[in-house]
Short mmCIF file of C-alpha atoms and ligand atoms in Angstrom, two decimals:
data_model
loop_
_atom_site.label_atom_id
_atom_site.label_comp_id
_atom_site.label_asym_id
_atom_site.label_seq_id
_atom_site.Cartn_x
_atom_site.Cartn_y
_atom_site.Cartn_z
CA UNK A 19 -39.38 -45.17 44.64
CA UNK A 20 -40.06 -43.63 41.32
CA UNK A 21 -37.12 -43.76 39.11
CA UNK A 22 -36.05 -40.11 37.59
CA UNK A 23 -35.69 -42.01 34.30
CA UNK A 24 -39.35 -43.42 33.03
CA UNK A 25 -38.64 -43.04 29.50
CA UNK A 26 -35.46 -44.91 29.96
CA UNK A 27 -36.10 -47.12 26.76
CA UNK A 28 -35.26 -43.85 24.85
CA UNK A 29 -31.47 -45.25 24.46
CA UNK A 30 -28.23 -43.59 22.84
CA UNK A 31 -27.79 -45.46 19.23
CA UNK A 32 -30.86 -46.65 19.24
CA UNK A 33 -32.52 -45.86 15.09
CA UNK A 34 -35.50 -43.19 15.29
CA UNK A 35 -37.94 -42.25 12.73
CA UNK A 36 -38.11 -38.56 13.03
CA UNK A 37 -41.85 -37.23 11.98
CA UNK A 38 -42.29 -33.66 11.63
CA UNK A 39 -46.43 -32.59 11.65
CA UNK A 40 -47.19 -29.81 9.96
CA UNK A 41 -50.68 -28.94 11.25
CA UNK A 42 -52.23 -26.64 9.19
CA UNK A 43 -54.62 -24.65 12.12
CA UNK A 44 -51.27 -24.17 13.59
CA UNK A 45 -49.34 -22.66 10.68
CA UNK A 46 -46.46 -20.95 12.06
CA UNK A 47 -43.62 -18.04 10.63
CA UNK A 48 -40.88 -20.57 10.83
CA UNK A 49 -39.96 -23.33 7.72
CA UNK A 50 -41.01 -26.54 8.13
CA UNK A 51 -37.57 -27.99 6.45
CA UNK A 52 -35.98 -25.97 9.21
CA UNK A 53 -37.75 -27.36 11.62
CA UNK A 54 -37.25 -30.80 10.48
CA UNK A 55 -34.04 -29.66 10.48
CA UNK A 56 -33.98 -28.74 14.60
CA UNK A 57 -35.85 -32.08 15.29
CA UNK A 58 -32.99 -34.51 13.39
CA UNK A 59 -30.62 -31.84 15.59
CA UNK A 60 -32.60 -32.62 19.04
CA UNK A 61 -32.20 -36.61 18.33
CA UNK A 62 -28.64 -36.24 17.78
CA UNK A 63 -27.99 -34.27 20.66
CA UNK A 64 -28.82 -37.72 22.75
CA UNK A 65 -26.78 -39.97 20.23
CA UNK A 66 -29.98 -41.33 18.27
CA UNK A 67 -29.49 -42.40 15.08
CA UNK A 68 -31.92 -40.84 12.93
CA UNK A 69 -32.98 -43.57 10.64
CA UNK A 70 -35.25 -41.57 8.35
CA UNK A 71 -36.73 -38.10 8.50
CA UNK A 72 -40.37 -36.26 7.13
CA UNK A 73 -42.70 -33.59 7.72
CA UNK A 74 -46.12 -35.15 7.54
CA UNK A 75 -48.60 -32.32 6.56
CA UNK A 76 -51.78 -32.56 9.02
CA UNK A 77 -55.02 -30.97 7.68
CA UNK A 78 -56.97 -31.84 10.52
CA UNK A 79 -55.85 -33.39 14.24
CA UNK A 80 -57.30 -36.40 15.26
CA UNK A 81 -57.58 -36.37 19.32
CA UNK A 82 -57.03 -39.70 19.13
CA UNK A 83 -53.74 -40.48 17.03
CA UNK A 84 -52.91 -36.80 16.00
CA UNK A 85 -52.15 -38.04 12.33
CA UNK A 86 -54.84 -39.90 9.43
CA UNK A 87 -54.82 -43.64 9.66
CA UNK A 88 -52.96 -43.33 6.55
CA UNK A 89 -50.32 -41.06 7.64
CA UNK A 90 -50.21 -43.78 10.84
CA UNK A 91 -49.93 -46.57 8.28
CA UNK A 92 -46.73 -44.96 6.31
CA UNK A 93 -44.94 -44.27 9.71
CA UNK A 94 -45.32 -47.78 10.71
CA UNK A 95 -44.18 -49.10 7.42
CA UNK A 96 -41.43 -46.94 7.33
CA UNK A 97 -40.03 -47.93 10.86
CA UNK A 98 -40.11 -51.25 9.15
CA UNK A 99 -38.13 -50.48 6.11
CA UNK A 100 -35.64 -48.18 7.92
CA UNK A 101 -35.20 -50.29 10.58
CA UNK A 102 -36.23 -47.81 13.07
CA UNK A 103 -37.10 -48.93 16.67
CA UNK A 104 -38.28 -45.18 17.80
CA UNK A 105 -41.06 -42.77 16.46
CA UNK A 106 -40.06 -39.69 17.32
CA UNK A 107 -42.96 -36.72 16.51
CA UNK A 108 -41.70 -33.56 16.67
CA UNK A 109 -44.50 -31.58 18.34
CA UNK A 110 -46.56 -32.02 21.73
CA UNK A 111 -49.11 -35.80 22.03
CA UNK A 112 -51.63 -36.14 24.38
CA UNK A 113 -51.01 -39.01 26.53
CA UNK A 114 -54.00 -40.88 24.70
CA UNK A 115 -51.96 -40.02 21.29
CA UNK A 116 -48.87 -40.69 22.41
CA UNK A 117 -50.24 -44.56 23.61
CA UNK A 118 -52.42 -45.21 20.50
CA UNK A 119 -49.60 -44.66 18.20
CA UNK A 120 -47.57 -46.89 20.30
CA UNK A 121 -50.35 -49.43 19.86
CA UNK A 122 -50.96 -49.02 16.07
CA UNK A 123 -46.72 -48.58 15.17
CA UNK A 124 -45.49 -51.45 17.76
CA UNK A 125 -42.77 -48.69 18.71
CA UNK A 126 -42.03 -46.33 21.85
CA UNK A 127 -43.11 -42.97 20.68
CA UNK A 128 -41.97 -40.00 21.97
CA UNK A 129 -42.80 -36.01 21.48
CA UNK A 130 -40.91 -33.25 21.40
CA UNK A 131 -40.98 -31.93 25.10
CA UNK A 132 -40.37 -35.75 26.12
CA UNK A 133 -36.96 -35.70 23.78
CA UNK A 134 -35.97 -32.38 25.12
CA UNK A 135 -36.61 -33.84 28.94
CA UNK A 136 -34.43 -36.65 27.71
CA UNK A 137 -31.59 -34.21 26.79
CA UNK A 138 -31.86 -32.11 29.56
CA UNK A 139 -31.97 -35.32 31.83
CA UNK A 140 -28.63 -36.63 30.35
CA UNK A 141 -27.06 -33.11 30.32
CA UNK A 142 -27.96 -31.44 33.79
CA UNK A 143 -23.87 -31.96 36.10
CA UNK A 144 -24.84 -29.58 38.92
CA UNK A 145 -26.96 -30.50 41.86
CA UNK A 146 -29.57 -27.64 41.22
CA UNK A 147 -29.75 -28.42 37.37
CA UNK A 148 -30.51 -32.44 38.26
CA UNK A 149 -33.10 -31.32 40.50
CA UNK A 150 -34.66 -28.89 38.55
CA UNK A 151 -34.46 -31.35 35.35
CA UNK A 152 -35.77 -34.16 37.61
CA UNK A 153 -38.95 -32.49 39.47
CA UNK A 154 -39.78 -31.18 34.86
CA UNK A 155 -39.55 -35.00 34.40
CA UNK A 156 -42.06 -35.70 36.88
CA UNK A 157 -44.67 -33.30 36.32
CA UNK A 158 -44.45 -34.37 32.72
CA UNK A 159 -44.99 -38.02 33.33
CA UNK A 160 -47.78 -37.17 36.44
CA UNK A 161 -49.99 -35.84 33.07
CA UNK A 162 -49.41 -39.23 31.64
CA UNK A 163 -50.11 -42.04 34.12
CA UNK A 164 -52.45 -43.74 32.09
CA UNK A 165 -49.28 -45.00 29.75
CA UNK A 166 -46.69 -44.80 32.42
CA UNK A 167 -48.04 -47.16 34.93
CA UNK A 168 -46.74 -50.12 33.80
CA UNK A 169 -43.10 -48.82 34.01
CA UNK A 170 -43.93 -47.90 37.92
CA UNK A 171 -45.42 -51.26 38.50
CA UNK A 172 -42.18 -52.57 37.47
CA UNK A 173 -39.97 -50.51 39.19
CA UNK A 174 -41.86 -51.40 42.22
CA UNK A 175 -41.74 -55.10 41.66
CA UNK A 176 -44.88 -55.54 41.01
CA UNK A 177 -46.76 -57.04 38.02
CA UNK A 178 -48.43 -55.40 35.36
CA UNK A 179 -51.98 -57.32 34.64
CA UNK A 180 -54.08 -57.17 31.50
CA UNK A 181 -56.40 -54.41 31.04
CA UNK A 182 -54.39 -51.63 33.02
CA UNK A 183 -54.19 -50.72 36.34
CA UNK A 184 -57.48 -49.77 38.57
CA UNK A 185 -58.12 -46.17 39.93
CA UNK A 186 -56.72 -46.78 43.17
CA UNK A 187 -53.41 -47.88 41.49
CA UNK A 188 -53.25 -45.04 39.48
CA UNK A 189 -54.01 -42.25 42.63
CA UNK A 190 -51.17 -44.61 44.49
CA UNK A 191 -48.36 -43.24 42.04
CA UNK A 192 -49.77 -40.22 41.46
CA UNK A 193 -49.17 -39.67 45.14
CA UNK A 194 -45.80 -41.25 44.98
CA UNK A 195 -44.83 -38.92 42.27
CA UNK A 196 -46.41 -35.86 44.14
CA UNK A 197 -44.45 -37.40 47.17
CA UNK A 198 -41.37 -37.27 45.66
CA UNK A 199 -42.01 -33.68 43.82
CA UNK A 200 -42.53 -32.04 47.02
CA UNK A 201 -39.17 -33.53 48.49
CA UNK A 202 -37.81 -31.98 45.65
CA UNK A 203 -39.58 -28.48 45.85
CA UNK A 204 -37.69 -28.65 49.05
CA UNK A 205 -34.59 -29.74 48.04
CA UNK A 206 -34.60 -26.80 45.09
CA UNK A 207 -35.61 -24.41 47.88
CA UNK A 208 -32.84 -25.31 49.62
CA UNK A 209 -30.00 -24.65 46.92
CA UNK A 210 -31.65 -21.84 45.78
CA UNK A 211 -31.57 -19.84 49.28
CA UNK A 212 -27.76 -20.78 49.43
CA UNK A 213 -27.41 -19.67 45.95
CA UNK A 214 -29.24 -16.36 46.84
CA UNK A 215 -26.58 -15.58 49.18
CA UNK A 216 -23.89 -16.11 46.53
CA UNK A 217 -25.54 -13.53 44.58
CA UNK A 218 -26.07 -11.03 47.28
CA UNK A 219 -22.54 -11.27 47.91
CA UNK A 220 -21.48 -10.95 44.77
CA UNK A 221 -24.26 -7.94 44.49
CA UNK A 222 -21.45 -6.22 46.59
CA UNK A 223 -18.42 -7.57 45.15
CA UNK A 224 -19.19 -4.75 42.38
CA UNK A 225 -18.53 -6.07 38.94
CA UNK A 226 -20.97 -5.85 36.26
CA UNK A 227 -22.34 -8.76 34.71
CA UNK A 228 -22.78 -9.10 31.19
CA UNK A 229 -25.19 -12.45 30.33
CA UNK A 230 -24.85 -14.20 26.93
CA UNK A 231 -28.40 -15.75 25.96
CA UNK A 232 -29.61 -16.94 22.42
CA UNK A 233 -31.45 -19.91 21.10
CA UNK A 234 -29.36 -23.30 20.99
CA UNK A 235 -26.15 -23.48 18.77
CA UNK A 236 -26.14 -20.32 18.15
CA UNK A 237 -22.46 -19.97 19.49
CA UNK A 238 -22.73 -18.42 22.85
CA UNK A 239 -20.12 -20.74 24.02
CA UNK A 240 -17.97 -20.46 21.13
CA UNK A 241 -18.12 -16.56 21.87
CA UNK A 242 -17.54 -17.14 25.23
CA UNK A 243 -14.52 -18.97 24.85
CA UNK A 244 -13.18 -16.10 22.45
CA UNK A 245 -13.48 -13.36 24.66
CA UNK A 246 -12.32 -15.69 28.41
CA UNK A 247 -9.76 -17.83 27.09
CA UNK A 248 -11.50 -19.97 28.22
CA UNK A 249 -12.40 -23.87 26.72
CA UNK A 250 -16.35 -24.29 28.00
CA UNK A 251 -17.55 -27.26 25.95
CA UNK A 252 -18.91 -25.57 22.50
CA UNK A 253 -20.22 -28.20 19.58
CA UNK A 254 -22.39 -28.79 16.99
CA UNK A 255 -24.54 -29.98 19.03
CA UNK A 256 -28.02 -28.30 20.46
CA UNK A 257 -28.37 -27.76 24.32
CA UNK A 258 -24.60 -28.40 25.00
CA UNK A 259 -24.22 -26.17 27.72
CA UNK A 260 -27.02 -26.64 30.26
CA UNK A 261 -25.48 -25.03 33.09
CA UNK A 262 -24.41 -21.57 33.17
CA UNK A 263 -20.52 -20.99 33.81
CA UNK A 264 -19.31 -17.30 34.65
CA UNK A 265 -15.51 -15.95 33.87
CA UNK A 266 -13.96 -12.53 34.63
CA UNK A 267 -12.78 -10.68 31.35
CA UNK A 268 -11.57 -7.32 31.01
CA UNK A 269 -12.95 -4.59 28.23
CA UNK A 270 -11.74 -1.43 27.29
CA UNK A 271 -11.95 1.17 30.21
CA UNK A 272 -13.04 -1.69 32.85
CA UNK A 273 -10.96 -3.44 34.63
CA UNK A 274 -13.09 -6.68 35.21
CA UNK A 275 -16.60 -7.58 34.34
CA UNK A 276 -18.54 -10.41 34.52
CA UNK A 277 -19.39 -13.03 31.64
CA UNK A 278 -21.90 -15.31 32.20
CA UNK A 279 -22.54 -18.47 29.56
CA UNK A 280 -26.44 -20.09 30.12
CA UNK A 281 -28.93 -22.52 28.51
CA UNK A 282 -29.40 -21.97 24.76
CA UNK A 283 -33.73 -21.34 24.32
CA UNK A 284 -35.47 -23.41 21.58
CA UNK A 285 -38.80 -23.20 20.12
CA UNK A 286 -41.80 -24.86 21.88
CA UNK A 287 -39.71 -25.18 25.12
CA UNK A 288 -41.68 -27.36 27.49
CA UNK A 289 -43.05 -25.53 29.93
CA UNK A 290 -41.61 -27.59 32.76
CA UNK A 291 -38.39 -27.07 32.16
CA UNK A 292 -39.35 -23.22 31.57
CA UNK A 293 -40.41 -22.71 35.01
CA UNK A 294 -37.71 -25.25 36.48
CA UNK A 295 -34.94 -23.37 35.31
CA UNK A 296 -36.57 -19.66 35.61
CA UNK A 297 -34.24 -19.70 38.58
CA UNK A 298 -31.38 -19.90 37.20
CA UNK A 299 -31.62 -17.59 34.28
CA UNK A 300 -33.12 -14.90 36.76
CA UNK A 301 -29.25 -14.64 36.73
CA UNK A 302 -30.09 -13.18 33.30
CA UNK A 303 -32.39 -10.63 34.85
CA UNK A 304 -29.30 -9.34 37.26
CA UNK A 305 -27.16 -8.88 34.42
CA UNK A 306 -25.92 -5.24 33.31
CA UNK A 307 -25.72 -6.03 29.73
CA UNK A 308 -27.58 -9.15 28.05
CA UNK A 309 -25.71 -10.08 24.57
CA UNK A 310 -28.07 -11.50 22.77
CA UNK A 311 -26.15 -13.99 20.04
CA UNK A 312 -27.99 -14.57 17.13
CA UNK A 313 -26.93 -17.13 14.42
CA UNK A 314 -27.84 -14.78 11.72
CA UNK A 315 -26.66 -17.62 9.14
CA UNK A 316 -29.32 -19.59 10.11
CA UNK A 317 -32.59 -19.26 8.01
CA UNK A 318 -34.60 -19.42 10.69
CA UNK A 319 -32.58 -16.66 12.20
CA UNK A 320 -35.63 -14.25 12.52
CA UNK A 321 -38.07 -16.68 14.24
CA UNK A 322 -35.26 -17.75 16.08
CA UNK A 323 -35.15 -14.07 17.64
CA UNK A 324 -39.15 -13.82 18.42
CA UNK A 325 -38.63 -16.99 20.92
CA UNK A 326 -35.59 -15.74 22.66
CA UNK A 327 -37.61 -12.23 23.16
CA UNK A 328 -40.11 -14.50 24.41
CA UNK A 329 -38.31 -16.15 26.64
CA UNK A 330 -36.66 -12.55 28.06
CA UNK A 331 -40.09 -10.84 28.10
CA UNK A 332 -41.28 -13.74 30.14
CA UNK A 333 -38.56 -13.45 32.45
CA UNK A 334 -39.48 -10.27 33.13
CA UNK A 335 -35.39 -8.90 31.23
CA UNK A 336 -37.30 -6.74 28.70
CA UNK A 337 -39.84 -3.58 29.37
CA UNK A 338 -38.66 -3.81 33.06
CA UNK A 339 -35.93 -2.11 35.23
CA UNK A 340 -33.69 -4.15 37.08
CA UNK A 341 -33.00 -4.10 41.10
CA UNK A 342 -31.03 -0.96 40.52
CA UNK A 343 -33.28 1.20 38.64
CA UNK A 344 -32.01 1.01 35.37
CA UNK A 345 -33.29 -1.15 32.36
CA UNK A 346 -31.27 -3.38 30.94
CA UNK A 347 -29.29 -3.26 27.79
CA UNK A 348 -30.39 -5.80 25.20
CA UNK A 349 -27.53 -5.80 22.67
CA UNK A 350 -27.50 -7.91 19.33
CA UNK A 351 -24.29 -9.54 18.44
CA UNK A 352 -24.89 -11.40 14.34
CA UNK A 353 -23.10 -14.36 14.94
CA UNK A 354 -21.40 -16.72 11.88
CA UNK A 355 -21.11 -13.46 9.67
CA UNK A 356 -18.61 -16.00 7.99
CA UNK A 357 -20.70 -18.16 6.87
CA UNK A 358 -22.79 -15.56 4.68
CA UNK A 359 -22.89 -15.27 1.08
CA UNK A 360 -21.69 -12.11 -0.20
CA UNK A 361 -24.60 -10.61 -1.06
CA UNK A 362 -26.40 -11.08 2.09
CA UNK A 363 -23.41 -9.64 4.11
CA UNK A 364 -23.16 -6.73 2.16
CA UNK A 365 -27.25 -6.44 2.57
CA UNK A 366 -27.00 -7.14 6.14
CA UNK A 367 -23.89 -4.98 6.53
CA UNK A 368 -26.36 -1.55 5.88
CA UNK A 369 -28.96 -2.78 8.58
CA UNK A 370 -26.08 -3.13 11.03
CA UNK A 371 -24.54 -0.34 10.01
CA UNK A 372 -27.84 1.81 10.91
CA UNK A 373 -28.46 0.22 14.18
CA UNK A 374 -25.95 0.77 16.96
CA UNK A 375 -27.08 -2.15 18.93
CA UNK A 376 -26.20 -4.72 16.31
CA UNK A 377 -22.57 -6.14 16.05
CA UNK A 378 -21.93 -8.54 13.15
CA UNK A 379 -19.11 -10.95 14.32
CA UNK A 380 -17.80 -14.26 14.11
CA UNK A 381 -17.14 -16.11 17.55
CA UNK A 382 -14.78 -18.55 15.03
CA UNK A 383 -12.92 -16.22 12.67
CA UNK A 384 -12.49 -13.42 15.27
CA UNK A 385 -14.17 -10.68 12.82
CA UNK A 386 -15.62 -7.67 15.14
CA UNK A 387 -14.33 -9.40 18.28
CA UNK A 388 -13.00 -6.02 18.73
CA UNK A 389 -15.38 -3.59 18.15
CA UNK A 390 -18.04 -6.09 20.03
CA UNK A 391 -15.38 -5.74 22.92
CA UNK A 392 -14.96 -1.52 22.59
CA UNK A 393 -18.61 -1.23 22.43
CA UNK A 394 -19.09 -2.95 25.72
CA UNK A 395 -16.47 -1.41 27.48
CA UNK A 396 -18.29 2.08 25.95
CA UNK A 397 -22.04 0.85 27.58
CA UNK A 398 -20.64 -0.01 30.95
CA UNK A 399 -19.16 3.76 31.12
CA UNK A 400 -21.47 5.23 29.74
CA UNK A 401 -22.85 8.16 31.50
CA UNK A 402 -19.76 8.12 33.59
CA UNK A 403 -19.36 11.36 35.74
CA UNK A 404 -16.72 13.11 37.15
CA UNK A 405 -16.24 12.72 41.14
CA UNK A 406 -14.14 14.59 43.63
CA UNK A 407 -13.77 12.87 46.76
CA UNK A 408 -11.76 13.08 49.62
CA UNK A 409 -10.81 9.40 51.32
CA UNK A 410 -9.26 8.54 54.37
CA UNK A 411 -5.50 7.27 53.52
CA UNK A 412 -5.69 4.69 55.64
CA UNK A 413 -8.55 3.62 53.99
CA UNK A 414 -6.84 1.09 51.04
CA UNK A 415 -9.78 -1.10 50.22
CA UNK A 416 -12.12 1.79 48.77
CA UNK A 417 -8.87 3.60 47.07
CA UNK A 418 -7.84 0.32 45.54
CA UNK A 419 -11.49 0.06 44.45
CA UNK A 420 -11.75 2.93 43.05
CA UNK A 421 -8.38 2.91 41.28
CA UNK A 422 -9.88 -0.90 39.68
CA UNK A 423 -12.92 0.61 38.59
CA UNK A 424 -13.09 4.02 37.74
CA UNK A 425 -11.22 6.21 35.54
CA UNK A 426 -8.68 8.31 37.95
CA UNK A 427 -8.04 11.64 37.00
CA UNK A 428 -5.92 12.48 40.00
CA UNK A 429 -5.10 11.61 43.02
CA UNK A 430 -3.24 13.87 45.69
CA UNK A 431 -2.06 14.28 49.09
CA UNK A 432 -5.53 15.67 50.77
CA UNK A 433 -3.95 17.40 54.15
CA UNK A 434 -4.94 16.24 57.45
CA UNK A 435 -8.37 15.43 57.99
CA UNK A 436 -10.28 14.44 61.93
CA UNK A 437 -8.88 11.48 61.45
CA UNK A 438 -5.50 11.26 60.05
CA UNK A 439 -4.19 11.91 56.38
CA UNK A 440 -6.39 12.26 53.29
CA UNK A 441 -6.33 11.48 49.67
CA UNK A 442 -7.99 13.54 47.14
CA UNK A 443 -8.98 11.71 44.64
CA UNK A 444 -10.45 13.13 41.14
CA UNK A 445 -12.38 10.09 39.08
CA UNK A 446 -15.32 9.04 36.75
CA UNK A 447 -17.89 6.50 37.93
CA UNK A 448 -20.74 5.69 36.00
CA UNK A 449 -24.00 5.65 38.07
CA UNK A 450 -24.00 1.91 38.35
CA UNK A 451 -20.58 1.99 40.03
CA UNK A 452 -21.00 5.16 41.83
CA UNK A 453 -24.26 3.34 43.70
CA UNK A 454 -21.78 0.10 44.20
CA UNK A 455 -18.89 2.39 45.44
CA UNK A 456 -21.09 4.00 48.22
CA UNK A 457 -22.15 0.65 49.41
CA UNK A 458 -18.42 -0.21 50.21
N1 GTP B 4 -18.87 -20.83 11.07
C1 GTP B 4 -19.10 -20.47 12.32
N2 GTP B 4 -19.46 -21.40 13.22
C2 GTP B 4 -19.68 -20.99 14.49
C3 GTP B 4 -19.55 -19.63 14.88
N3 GTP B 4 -19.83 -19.56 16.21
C4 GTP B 4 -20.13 -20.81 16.61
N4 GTP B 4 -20.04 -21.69 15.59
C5 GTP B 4 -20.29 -23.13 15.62
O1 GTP B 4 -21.65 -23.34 16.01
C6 GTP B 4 -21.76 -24.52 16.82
C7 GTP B 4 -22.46 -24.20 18.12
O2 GTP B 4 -21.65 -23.38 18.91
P1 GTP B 4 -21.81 -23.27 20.49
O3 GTP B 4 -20.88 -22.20 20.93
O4 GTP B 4 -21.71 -24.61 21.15
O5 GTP B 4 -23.32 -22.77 20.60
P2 GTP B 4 -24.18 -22.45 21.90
O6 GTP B 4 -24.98 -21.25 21.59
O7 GTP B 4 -23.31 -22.40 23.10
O8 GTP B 4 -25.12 -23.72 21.93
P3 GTP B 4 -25.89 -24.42 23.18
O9 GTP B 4 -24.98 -24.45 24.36
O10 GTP B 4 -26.19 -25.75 22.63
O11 GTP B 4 -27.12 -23.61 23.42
C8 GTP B 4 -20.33 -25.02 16.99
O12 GTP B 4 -20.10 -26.04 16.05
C9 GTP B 4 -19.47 -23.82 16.68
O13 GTP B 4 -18.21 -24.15 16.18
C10 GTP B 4 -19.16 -18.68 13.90
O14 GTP B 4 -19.01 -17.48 14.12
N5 GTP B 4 -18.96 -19.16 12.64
MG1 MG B 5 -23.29 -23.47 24.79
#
């Protein structure tokens, strides 16, 4: 059986050399330093201890070791000197890069969607997030037989010969691999359905849903926590939370909403574990409100904000309407408005000040918890109309409902209707909860 953990060599403590290319065809918006920055943050986030750390400028790729024999050279002596037993390269190898380097260092090497795997791998608790992190794993390593062989061969008690395996060895775990994928297709399948009707029922229990998304560490769970009471797991620490947790919370003029805590996005996410866990931030798509949290201390803060629109736009959250008709509101929440300098505050004050769907808080001070929590109370009203209705008495589900909900003006004795006594009842719904109320 294929083991869900190939790359097991990639061990907590173990020293890594962290190399950052900067290729110069692919230039991109965000700083390299930051970026070196995110990798050192990735290896941490699985307990590596990052040894030594560089961004290795790259003029021109080489398909067969991505970096100059020189470049190759300096890595190798510098695992050396640094003791490192780990390359890590912080951008995508072909397999035949990935195994030459291995060859020419004398180290595992691993690339940036293999380290993410890794954390994802460690991180996923529920059933559906294991699976989906599992059947990402596998398509990953199905690209990269011609290094991952030897591992299988092992794990099957077999023995690994000189000169690699033949073809018919190498179509024998691919088909294992595409064996085991497809059981877990199923599997996935199966948990979603269930998880389907979850939703659906909660569809009709009627509270709307506000999602918190944002790239990793950018304190959604710290805001969370602030506005539940609750204590979700929130560190320095990227990719913390993997699997989204939900809370009720009150806000100003509703009684109960939903707030849902997901998967921080990051920059280059592998497409595996994009399409694995499109499932479960479709959750994202259901929401009423989406809050998007933005470490605005951050200096990539603004590239940081492209990718997470990515993300959304691919998930269909932006430019569409959701199942009820209506689009959903993106809203902007600054997060770590603490840790600005004063002059940036007081420059980023004016552009908040001018847009109403910016909020400049901090999820750790408790600075425009507040108005963050009046202005979503205001969106999930807004547009609320005025509704006189006339309700069986005996009917105390949809009174109490509407009593939890909306805002009653008044509610009197109704006379005698075909059926017994009647309330009259005077309230404002929004259209949302005016839909959800005649569904009751
Ligand atoms: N100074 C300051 N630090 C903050 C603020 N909000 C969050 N942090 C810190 O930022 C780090 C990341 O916070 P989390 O809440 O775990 O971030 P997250 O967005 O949930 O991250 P992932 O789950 O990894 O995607 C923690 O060390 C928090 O204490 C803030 O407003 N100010
Ligand atoms: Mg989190």
């Amino acid at each position: 059986m294929v083991d869900d953990d190939i790359e097991g060599e990639v061990t907590r403590g173990a020293r890594a050399l962290v190399v950052c290319p900067d290729i110069r065809a692919q230039r991109r918006d965000d700083d390299p330093d930051a970026r070196l920055e995110e990798a050192k943050g990735l290896a941490l986030a699985i307990g590596i201890i990052v040894a030594e750390a560089f961004i290795i400028p790259v003029r021109e790729v080489r398909p067969n070791t991505l970096f100059g024999e020189g470049q190759v050279q300096r890595i190798a002596t510098d695992c050396e000197l640094h003791e490192a037993e780990l390359v890590i390269v912080d951008g995508a190898l072909s397999p035949i890069q990935q195994r030459n380097l291995e060859e020419k260092i004398g180290r595992k090497v691993i690339d940036r969607t293999g380290l993410i795997l890794e954390i994802f791998g460690e991180r996923a608790a529920t059933a559906e997030g294991r699976l989906q992190v599992e059947l990402a794993h596998l398509d990953y390593q199905a690209s990269r037989l011609v290094r991952s062989w030897t591992h299988l061969e092992r794990q099957r008690g077999g023995f690994g010969f000189l000169g690699g395996p033949g073809e018919t060895q190498i179509e024998a775990d691919r088909r294992l691999i595409r064996d085991r994928m497809a059981k877990l297709r199923r599997e996935l399948e199966q948990v979603r359905k269930t998880r389907e009707l979850h939703r659906k029922r909660r569809g009709r229990a009627p509270w709307p849903v506000i999602a918190l998304v944002g790239y990793t560490n950018a304190g959604k769970s710290t805001l969370f926590n602030r506005l539940t009471g609750a204590d979700v797991m929130a560190e320095d620490l990227l990719f913390a939370t993997l699997d989204p947790t939900m809370r009720a919370i009150t806000l100003p003029g509703v009684e109960k909403a939903i707030l849902s805590d997901t998967v921080g996005f990051i920059s280059d996410l592998p497409t595996q574990l994009v399409a694995a866990f499109r499932a479960t931030l479709e959750e994202v798509t259901a929401a009423d409100i989406v809050l998007h949290v933005r470490d605005i201390a951050n200096p990539d803060s603004a590239s940081q904000k492209k990718q997470v629109l990515q993300v959304l736009s691919d998930l269909g959250v932006i430019d569409e309407e959701d199942g009820e008709g209506e689009p959903t509101t993106i809203l902007e929440v600054w997060n770590k408005w603490d840790l600005l300098d004063d002059e940036l505050r007081e420059e980023l004050s004016g552009v908040a000040a001018n847009d109403e769907k910016v909020m400049p808080i901090s999820a750790v001070t408790g600075e425009g918890i507040e108005q963050l929590r009046e202005k979503l109370g205001a969106v999930l009203t807004e547009g609320a109309r005025r509704h006189s209705l006339m309700i069986p008495a005996s009917d105390g589900a949809r009174i109490a409902w509407l009593h939890a909900h909306g805002e009653v003006l008044s509610d009197n004795d109704g006379g005698q209707g075909a059926e017994g006594p009647m309330r009259h009842i005077e309230v404002r719904l929004t259209e949302k909860e005016w839909g959800r109320f005649e569904t009751l």
